[in-house]
Structures are given as structure tokens and as C-alpha cells.
Short mmCIF file of C-alpha atoms in Angstrom, two decimals:
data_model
loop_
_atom_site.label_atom_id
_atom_site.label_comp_id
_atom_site.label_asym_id
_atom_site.label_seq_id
_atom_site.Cartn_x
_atom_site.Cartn_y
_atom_site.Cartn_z
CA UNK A 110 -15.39 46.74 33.63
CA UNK A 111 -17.50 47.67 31.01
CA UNK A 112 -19.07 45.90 28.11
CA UNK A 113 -17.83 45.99 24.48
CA UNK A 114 -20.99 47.42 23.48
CA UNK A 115 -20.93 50.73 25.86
CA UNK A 116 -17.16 50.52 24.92
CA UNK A 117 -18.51 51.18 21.41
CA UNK A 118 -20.97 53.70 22.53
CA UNK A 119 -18.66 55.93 24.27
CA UNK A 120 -16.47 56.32 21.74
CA UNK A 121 -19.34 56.87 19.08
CA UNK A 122 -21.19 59.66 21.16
CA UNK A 123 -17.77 61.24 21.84
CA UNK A 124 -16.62 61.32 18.29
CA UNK A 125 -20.18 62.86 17.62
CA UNK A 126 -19.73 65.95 19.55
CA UNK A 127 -21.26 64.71 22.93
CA UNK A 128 -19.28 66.10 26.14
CA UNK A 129 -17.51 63.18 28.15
CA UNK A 130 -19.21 64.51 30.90
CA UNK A 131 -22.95 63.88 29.86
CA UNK A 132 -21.70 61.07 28.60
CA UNK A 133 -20.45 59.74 31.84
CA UNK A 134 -24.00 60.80 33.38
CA UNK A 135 -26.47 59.20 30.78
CA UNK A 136 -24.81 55.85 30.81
CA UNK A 137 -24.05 56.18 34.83
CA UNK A 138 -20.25 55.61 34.49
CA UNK A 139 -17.30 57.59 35.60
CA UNK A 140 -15.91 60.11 33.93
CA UNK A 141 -12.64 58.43 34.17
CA UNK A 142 -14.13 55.48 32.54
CA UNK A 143 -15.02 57.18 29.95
CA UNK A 144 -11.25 58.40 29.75
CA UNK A 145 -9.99 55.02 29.82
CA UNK A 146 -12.65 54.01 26.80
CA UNK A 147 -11.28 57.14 24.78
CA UNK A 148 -7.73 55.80 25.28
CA UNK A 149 -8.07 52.22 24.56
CA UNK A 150 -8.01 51.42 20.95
CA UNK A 151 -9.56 47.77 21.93
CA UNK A 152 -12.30 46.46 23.11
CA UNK A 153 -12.50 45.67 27.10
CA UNK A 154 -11.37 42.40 27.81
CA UNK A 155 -11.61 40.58 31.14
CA UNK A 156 -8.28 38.91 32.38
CA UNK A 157 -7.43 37.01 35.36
CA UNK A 158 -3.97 37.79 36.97
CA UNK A 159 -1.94 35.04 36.82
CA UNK A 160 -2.05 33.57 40.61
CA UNK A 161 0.10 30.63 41.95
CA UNK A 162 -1.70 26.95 41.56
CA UNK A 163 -0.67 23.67 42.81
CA UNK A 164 0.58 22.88 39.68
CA UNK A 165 3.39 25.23 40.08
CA UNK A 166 5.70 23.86 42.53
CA UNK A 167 6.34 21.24 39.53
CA UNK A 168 6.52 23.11 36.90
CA UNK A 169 10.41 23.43 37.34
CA UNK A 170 10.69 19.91 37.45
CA UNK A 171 8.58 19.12 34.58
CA UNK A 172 10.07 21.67 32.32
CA UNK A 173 13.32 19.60 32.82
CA UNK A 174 11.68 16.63 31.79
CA UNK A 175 10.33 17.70 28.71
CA UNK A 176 14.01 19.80 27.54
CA UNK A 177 15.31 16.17 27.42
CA UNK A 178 12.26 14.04 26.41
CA UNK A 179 9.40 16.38 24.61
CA UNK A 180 7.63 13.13 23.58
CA UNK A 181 7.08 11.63 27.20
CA UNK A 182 3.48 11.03 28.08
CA UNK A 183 2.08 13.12 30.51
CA UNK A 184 1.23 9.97 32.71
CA UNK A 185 4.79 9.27 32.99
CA UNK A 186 5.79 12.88 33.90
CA UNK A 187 3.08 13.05 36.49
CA UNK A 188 4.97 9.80 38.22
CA UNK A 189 8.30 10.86 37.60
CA UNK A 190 7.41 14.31 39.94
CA UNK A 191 5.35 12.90 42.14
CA UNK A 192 1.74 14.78 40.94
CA UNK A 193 -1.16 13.11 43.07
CA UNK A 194 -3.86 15.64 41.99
CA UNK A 195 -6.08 15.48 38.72
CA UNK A 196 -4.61 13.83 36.07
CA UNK A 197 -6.73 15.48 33.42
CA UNK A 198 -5.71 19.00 34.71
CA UNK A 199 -1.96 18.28 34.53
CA UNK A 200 -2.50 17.17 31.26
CA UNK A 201 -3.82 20.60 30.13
CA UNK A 202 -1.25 21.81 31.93
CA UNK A 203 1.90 19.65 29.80
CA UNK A 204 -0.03 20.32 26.62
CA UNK A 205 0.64 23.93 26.94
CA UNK A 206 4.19 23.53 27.84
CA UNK A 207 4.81 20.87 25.03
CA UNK A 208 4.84 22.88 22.70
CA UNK A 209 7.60 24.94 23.94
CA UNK A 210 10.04 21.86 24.27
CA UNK A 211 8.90 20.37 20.82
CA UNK A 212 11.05 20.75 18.08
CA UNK A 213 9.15 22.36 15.14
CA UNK A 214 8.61 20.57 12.04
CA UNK A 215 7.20 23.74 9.39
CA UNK A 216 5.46 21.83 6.62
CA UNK A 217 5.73 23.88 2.87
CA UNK A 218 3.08 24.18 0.46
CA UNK A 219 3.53 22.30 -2.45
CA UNK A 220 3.46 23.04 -6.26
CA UNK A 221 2.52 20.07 -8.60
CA UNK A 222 3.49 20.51 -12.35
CA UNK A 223 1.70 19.12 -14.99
CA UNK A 224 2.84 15.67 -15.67
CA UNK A 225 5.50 16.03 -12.78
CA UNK A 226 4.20 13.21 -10.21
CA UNK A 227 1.65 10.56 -9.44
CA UNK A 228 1.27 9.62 -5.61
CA UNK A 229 0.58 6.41 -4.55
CA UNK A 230 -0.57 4.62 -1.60
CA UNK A 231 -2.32 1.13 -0.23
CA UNK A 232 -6.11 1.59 0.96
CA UNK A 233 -7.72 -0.72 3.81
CA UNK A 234 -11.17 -0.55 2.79
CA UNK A 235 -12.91 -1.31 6.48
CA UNK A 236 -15.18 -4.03 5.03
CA UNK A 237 -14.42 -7.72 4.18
CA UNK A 238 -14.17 -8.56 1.15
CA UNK A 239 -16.05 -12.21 0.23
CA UNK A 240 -13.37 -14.94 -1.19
CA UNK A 241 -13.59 -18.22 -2.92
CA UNK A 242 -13.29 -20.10 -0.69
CA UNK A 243 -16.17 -18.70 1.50
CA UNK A 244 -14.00 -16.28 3.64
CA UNK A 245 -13.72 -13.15 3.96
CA UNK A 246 -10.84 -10.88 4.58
CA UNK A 247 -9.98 -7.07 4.09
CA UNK A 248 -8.34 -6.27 1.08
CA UNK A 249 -5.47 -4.15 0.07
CA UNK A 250 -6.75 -1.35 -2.82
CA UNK A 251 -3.83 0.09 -4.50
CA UNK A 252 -4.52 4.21 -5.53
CA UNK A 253 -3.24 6.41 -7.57
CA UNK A 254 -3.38 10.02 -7.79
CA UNK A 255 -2.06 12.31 -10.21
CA UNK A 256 -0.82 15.48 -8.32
CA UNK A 257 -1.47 18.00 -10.80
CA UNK A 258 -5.05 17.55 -11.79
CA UNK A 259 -6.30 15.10 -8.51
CA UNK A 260 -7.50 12.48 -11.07
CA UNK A 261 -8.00 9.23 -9.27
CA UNK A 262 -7.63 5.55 -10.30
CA UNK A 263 -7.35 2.56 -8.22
CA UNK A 264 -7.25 -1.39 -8.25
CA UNK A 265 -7.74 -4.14 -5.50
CA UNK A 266 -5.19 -6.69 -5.74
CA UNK A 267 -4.46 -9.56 -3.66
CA UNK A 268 -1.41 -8.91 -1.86
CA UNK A 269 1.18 -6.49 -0.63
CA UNK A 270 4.29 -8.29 -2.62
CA UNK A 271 6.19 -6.38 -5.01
CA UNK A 272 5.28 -8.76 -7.72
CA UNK A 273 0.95 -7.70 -6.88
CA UNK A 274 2.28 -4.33 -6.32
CA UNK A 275 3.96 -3.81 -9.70
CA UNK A 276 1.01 -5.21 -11.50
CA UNK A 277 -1.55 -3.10 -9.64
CA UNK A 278 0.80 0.24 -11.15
CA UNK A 279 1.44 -1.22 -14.78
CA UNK A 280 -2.11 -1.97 -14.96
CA UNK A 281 -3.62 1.68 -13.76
CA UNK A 282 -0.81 3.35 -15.58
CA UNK A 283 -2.39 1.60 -18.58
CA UNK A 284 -6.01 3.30 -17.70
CA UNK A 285 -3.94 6.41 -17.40
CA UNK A 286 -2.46 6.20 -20.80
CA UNK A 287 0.88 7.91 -19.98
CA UNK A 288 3.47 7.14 -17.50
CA UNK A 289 4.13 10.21 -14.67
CA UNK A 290 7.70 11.34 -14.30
CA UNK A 291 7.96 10.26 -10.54
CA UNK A 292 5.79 7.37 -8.90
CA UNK A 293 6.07 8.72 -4.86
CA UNK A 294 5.19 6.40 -2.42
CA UNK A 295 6.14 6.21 1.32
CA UNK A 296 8.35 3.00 2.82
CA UNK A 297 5.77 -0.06 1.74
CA UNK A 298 8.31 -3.05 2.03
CA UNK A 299 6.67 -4.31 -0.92
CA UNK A 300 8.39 -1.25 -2.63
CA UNK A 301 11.38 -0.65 -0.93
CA UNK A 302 13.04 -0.09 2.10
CA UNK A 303 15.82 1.95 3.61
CA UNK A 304 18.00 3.01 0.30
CA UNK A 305 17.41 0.00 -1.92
CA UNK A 306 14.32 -0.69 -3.95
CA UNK A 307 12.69 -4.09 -3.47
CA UNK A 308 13.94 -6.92 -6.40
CA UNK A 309 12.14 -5.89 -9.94
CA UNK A 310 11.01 -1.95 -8.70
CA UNK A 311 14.20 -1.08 -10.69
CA UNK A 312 13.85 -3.14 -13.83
CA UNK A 313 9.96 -1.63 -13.69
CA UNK A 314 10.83 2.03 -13.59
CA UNK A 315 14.12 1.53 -15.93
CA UNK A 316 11.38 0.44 -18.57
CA UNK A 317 8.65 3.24 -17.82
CA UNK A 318 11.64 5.68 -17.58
CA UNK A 319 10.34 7.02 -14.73
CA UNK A 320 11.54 7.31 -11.04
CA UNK A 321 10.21 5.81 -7.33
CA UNK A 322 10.56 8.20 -4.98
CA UNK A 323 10.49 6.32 -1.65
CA UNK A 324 9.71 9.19 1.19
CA UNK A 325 11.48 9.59 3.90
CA UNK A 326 9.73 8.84 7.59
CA UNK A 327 7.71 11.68 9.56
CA UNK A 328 6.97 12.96 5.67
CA UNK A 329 3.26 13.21 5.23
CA UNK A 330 2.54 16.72 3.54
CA UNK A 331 5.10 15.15 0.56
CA UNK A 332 1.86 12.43 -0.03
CA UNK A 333 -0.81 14.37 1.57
CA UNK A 334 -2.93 14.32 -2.05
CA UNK A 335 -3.37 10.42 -2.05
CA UNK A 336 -3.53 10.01 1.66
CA UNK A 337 -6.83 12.48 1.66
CA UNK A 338 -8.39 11.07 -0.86
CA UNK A 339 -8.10 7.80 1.16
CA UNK A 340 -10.32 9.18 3.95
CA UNK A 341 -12.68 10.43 1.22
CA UNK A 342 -13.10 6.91 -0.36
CA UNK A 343 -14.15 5.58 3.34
CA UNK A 344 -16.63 8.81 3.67
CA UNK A 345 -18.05 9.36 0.21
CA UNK A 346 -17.58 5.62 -1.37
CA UNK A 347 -18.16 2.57 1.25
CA UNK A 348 -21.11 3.95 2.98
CA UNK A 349 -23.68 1.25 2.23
CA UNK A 350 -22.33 -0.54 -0.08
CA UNK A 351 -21.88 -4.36 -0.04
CA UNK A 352 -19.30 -6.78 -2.05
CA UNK A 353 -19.50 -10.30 -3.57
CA UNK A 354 -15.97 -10.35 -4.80
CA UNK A 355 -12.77 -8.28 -5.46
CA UNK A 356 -14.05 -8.06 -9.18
CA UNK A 357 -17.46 -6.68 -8.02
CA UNK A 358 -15.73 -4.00 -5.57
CA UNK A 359 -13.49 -3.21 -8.34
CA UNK A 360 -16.59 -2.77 -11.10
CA UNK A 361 -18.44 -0.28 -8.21
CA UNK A 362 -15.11 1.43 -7.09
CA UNK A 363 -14.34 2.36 -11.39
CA UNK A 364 -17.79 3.28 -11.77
CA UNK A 365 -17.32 5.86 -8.84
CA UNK A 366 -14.29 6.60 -9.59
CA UNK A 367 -15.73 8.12 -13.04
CA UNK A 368 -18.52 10.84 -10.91
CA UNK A 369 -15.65 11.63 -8.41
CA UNK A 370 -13.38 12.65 -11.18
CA UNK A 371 -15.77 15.03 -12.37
CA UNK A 372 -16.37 16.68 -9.10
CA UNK A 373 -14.90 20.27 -8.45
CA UNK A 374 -11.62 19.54 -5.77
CA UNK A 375 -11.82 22.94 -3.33
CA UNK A 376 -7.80 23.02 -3.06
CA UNK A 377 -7.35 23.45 -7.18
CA UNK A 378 -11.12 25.24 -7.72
CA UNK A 379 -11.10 22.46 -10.85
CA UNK A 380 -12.77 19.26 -12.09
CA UNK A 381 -10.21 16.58 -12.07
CA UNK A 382 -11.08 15.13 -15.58
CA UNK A 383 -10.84 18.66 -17.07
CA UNK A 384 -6.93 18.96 -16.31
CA UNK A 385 -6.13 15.53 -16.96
CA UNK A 386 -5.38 15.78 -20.63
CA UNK A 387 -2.74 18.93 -19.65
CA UNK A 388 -1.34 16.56 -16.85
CA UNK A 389 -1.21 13.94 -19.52
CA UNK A 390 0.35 15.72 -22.31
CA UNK A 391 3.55 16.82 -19.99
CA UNK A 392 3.96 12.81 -18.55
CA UNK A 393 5.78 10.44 -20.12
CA UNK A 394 4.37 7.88 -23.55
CA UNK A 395 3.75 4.40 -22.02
CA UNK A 396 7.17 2.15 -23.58
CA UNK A 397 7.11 0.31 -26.25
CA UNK A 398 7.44 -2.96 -24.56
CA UNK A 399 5.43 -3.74 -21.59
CA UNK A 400 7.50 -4.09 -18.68
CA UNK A 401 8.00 -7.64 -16.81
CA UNK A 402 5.94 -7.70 -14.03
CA UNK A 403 3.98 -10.92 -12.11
CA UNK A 404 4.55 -13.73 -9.92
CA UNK A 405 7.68 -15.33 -12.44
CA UNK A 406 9.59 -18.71 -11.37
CA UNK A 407 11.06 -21.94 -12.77
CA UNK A 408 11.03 -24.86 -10.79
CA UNK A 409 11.54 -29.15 -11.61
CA UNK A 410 7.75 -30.25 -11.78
CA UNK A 411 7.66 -32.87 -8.81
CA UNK A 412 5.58 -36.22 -8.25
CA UNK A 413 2.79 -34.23 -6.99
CA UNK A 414 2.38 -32.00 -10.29
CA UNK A 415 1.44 -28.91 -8.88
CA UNK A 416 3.08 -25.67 -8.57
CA UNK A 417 2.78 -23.14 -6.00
CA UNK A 418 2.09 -19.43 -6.27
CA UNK A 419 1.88 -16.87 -3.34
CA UNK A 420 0.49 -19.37 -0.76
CA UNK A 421 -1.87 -21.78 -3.42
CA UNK A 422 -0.90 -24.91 -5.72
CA UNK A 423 -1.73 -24.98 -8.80
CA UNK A 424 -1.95 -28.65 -10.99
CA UNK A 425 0.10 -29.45 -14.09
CA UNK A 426 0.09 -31.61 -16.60
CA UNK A 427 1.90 -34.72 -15.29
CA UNK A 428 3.75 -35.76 -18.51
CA UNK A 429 6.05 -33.23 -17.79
CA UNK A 430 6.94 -34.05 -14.57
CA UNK A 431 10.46 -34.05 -13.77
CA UNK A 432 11.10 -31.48 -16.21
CA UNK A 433 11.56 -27.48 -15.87
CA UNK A 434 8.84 -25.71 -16.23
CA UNK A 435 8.39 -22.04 -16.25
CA UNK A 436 5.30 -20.17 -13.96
CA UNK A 437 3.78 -16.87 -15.01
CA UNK A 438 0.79 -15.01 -12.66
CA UNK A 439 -0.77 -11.95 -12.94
CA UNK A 440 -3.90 -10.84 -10.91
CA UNK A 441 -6.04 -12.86 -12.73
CA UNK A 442 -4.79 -15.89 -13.86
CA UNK A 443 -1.87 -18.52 -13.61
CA UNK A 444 0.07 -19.64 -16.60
CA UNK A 445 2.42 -22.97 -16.04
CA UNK A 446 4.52 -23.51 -19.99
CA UNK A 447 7.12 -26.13 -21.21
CA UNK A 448 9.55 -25.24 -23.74
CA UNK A 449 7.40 -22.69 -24.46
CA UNK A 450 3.98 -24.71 -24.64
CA UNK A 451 1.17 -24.32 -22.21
CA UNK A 452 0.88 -27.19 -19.91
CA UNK A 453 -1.55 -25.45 -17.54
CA UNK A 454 -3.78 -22.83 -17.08
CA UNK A 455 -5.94 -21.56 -14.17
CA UNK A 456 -8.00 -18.09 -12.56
CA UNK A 457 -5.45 -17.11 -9.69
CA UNK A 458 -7.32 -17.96 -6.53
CA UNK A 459 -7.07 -14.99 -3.92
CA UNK A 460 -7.92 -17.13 -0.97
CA UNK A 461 -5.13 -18.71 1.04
CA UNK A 462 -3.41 -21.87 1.03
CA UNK A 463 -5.77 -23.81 -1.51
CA UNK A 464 -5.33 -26.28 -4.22
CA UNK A 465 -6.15 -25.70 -7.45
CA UNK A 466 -6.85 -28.88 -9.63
CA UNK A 467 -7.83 -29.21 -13.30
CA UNK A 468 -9.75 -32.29 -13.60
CA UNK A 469 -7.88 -33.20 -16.88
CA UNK A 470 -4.56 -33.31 -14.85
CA UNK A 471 -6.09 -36.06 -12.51
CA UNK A 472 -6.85 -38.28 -15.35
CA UNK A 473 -3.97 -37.58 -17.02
CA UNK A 474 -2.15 -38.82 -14.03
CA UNK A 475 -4.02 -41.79 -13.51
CA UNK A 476 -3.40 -43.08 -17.09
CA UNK A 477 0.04 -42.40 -16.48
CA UNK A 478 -0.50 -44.44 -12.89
CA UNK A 479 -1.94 -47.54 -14.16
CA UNK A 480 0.87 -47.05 -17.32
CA UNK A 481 3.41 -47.85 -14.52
CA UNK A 482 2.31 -49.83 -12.61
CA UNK A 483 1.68 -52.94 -15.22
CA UNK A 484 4.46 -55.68 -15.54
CA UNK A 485 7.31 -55.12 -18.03
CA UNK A 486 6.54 -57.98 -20.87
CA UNK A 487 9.00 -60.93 -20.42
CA UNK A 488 11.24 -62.60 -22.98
CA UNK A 489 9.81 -65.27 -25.27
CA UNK A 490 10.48 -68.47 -23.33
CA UNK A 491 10.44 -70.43 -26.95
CA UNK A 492 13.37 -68.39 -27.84
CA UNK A 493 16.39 -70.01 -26.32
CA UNK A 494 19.85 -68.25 -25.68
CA UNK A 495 22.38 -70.68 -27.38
CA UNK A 496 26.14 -70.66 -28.36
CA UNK A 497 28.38 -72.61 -30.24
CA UNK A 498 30.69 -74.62 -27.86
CA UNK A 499 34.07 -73.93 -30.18
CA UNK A 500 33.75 -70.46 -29.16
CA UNK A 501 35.05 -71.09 -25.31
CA UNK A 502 37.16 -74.09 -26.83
CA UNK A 503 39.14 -71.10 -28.30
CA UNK A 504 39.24 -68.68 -25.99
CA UNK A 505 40.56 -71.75 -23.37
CA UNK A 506 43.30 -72.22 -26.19
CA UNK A 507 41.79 -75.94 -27.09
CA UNK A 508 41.93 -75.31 -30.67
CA UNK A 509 43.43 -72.11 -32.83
CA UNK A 510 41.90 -70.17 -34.96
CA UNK A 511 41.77 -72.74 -37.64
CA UNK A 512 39.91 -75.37 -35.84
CA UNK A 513 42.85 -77.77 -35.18
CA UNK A 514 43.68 -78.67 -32.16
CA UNK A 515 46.24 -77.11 -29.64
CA UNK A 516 48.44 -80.67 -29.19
CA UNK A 517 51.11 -81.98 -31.75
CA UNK A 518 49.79 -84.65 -33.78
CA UNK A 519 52.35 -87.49 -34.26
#
């Protein structure tokens, strides 16, 4: 066989005018090679007949396997047909016949209007994050990426629970300054799962007037904006950085956040912070009332005057205990109030099952201690308990109402 590159000679010399035959005798090939250059309008190409291998007794076999279950590992097919060669070679081998079995799954390209969607997502950041108490933990970050113009905001917040979750949104919808006409995330069960929303998602989207879109499963392309931006944060962002605090990633992460919004995205040829304003003038005005979101309960204060939010307790003022008392928490702070007035007040503590005390609380409750425990006063012993005798001499019917006596008197 020849070489593309006399392949490519014959066929020049020919079309210059150069006789097949002298052709054939300066490059010291057959003339009927030459022929068979002249007819082939590609290149040479070496190919080896397909021959019978050891793998294709069980081909058969494994072809049935894979009709029924295109998903079974190739470790298990190898078993269930008896293969006792090289393990990495039948693998090749199912991998090209997987495909055939597989059901195909065609992903379309998506079109993202101005204003139309914002996708959101939880990122793992894959570095502890330093807590109050002296541990550390990883941290959920909650993103958010508008689809039309790739502009990027995000938040860490404590936890994955609806009420965190909700806050993390109204808060970087705030920094966005206009509310997107769908919110898509995939199943978080902080959000939703199956058909029904998770308690307050509705109440928070009936206020925004806007819409959760829950995806369903095996969707990715549907959130494929957020989700890529996610590997960028771990390849462009964390690279040696360090972290003293949530509020310290969070100060770094918005200060980022600012440069990578002014880089050009390849996929849109366009600097997200130049097509946010058109993204932001098709979305929807932030409402007029902010919507109800946070940790929100109402609970008899007990003995112990403290309350407890996510997994921490929190101290109250004891003069109210056995009364109702109504807890508020956002990301920051926890808000305990009485009939309306404030009867506590702390920073929300991210760590895990701690106990919050204000210091006025404990000598509140001590004053209110040693208040109880003194004696009652006792009665004045000088004072003496006295009554007239006549009174039981009349209710015994001794003498009537006028003071005589009950007998005749002859």
C-alpha cells in the first residue's frame, strides 16, 4: 500500500500532463497502482479484515444481556458468560456494544431570554470552613446564575433547610435588584420533592410572583449554566485561598464575584455585567413587601429559658417564662419577642448543638431564684382572730334574731 503522500503525488503529476507510465517508473510502482490512485478519490488507508477473536464466541450471549439490561457492569456480564480472559479487553469490547443497546437521550440547545430564568444550585466548596466553636466543617454556598447574561451571585449559608434556603434567594435576589420569572433548581429536599414544594417555597414565590421550576431527574443540560460555573468556582476561585469564617469566605467570594462578572463567557462571546441591565429590565420589580422567610416558631418559654433554633439554644429573658413567645432567625442573627417586645437578642451561631447565653439572662434568673426561694411573710401573731360568741348562739337557734332567748319565759 502506498503512502498518502505518493497518493498525492500521483495524482498531481498525472493531472499535470505526466504519462501514468513514467509515472509508474520514477516512483518504482506499478502501473496498476497508479490506476488504483487515479480511481480512488481518498487517501490510502490501511485496514485490518475483521478476523474471529476469543471474544466472539460470547458476543451472542452478551448482546442478550445488554437488550435487557444496557446498564449492567461489564464485571457482571463477564461472570454471567463465563469470560476468564482479560478483563480490561472485554471491557473495550462491551463499551463498543453499549452503545448499541443504550437508549439515546438527545440533549437540545437551549435559548435563554432576557429576564426569562435564573438557575440555581448548592456549591460544596472542598475546603473547611472555620466555626465558632473551633471546628471546622464544609459549607453549603448557595449560587445563582442568571441564564441570559451568565451574571453570577452567591451566598454561604448555614444549612440546607428550606427556611436557610429561602433566605440565601431573597437575599441575592436583593443584590440582583429584580426578581427572574422562573427560579430552576433540580430536586434539593430543602426545595421540594416529587410534585409538592417544601412548606413556605409557595408562599415565597406567590410574593415574588415568580415560579420554581423543580427539574425532573436525568435533566442536566436544563441547569447546565449554574452547574459549570460550579466547577469554575473550584478551578478559578479556591485555589490558594484560606478562610477564617463564613463572613470572610463570603467578603473574598463577592469580591471575585465582581472580576468574574466582567470576564468575556466563550458560549455568549459577552461580558456578563454588560447584559445584565437587558436581563434586568425584562425580570420582574422586587414586591412591595418583603416576603416571610427565616427560621419562624412560637413556643411556651420553659424553666430553662432558652429557645432552640436549627440544632442551638438560645437564652431568654426569664420573666417571661411560662408565657408564648414568638422566635425569628435569619442568617445572622436570632430575635426571641413578647407581645411584640424584644426579650432577646443574639448572632445566630453556625456551629452545632451549642448554647447561647446572654449574661444578663443569668442574673436575671438568679434574682428571680433567690425572689422564690425566701419565706412567704407570716401573719401578725399580735393580731388575734376573734368572734362574737352570739353569732353561733344563733345559728344553733339559742336565741332569735332579737337577742331573746329560744325558751318560753313564764
Amino acid at each position: 500500500m502506498i503512502s498518502v503522500e505518493d497518493w498525492a503525488l500521483i495524482r498531481r503529476l498525472v493531472a499535470d500532463g505526466v504519462p501514468q507510465r513514467q509515472v509508474a517508473r520514477d516512483l518504482g510502482i506499478g502501473r496498476s497502482t497508479v490506476e488504483r490512485a487515479l480511481a480512488s478519490d481518498r487517501p490510502p488507508k490501511y485496514e485490518r479484515p475483521a478476523v474471529p477473536t476469543t471474544f466472539t464466541p460470547f458476543e451472542p450471549a452478551l448482546r442478550q444481556l445488554l437488550s435487557e439490561h444496557p446498564d449492567m457492569p461489564a464485571t457482571v456480564i463477564a461472570e454471567r458468560v463465563g469470560w476468564a480472559g482479560s478483563i480490561t479487553w472485554f471491557r473495550d469490547n462491551v463499551r463498543g456494544l453499549r452503545s448499541e443497546h443504550r437508549p439515546v437521550d438527545p440533549a437540545d440547545r437551549l435559548t435563554w431570554l432576557p429576564g426569562d430564568a435564573a438557575q440555581c444550585d448548592l456549591w460544596f466548596p472542598p475546603r473547611k470552613i472555620p466555626l465558632e466553636d473551633g471546628t471546622t466543617t464544609l459549607l453549603p454556598v448557595l449560587v445563582m446564575t442568571a441564564a441570559h447574561s451568565r451574571f453570577m451571585l452567591g451566598r454561604m449559608i448555614p444549612t440546607r433547610h428550606t427556611a436557610d434556603l429561602l433566605l440565601g434567594m431573597w437575599e441575592l435576589l436583593q443584590q440582583l435588584g429584580r426578581v427572574p420569572r422562573r427560579l430552576i433548581w433540580d430536586n434539593e429536599s430543602g426545595i421540594g420533592r416529587g410534585k409538592r414544594h417544601a412548606e413556605g417555597v409557595g408562599a415565597f414565590t406567590g410574593t415574588l410572583a415568580t415560579t420554581v421550576q423543580r427539574l425532573k431527574p436525568y435533566d442536566p443540560e436544563s441547569k447546565g449554566v449554574v452547574e459549570r460555573r460550579n466547577g469554575y468556582y473550584e478551578t478559578s476561585f479556591m485555589p490558594g485561598r484560606t478562610f477564617e469564617s463564613p463572613a470572610d469566605f463570603d467578603a473574598q467570594f463577592t469580591d471575585w464575584l465582581t472580576i468574574a462578572n466582567s470576564r468575556v463567557v466563550r458560549t455568549i462571546r459577552a461580558r456578563p455585567v454588560d447584559r445584565v441591565d437587558a436581563d434586568r429590565a425584562a425580570m420582574l420589580p422586587l414586591p412591595p413587601v418583603p416576603p416571610a422567610v427565616g427560621w419562624v416558631n412560637r413556643v411556651r418559654l420553659g424553666r430553662d429559658y432558652y429557645v432552640r433554633v436549627d440544632s442551638n439554644d438560645y437564652s431568654v429573658d426569664p420573666t417571661v417564662i411560662g408565657r408564648f413567645v414568638d422566635v425569628t432567625a435569619d442568617l445572622s442573627g436570632v430575635e426571641v419577642r413578647h407581645e411584640g417586645r424584644v426579650v432577646a437578642a443574639h448572632d445566630r451561631v453556625w456551629a452545632r448543638s451549642q448554647t447561647i447565653t446572654d449574661p444578663a439572662h443569668v442574673a436575671a434568673a438568679r434574682t428571680l431564684r433567690k425572689q422564690f426561694q425566701q419565706p412567704r411573710p407570716s401573719a401578725d401573731p399580735h393580731e388575734e382572730l376573734a368572734r362574737d360568741l352570739t353569732d353561733y348562739d344563733r345559728a344553733f337557734g339559742v336565741i332569735d334574731g332579737g337577742g331573746r332567748g329560744g325558751e318560753d319565759v313564764a
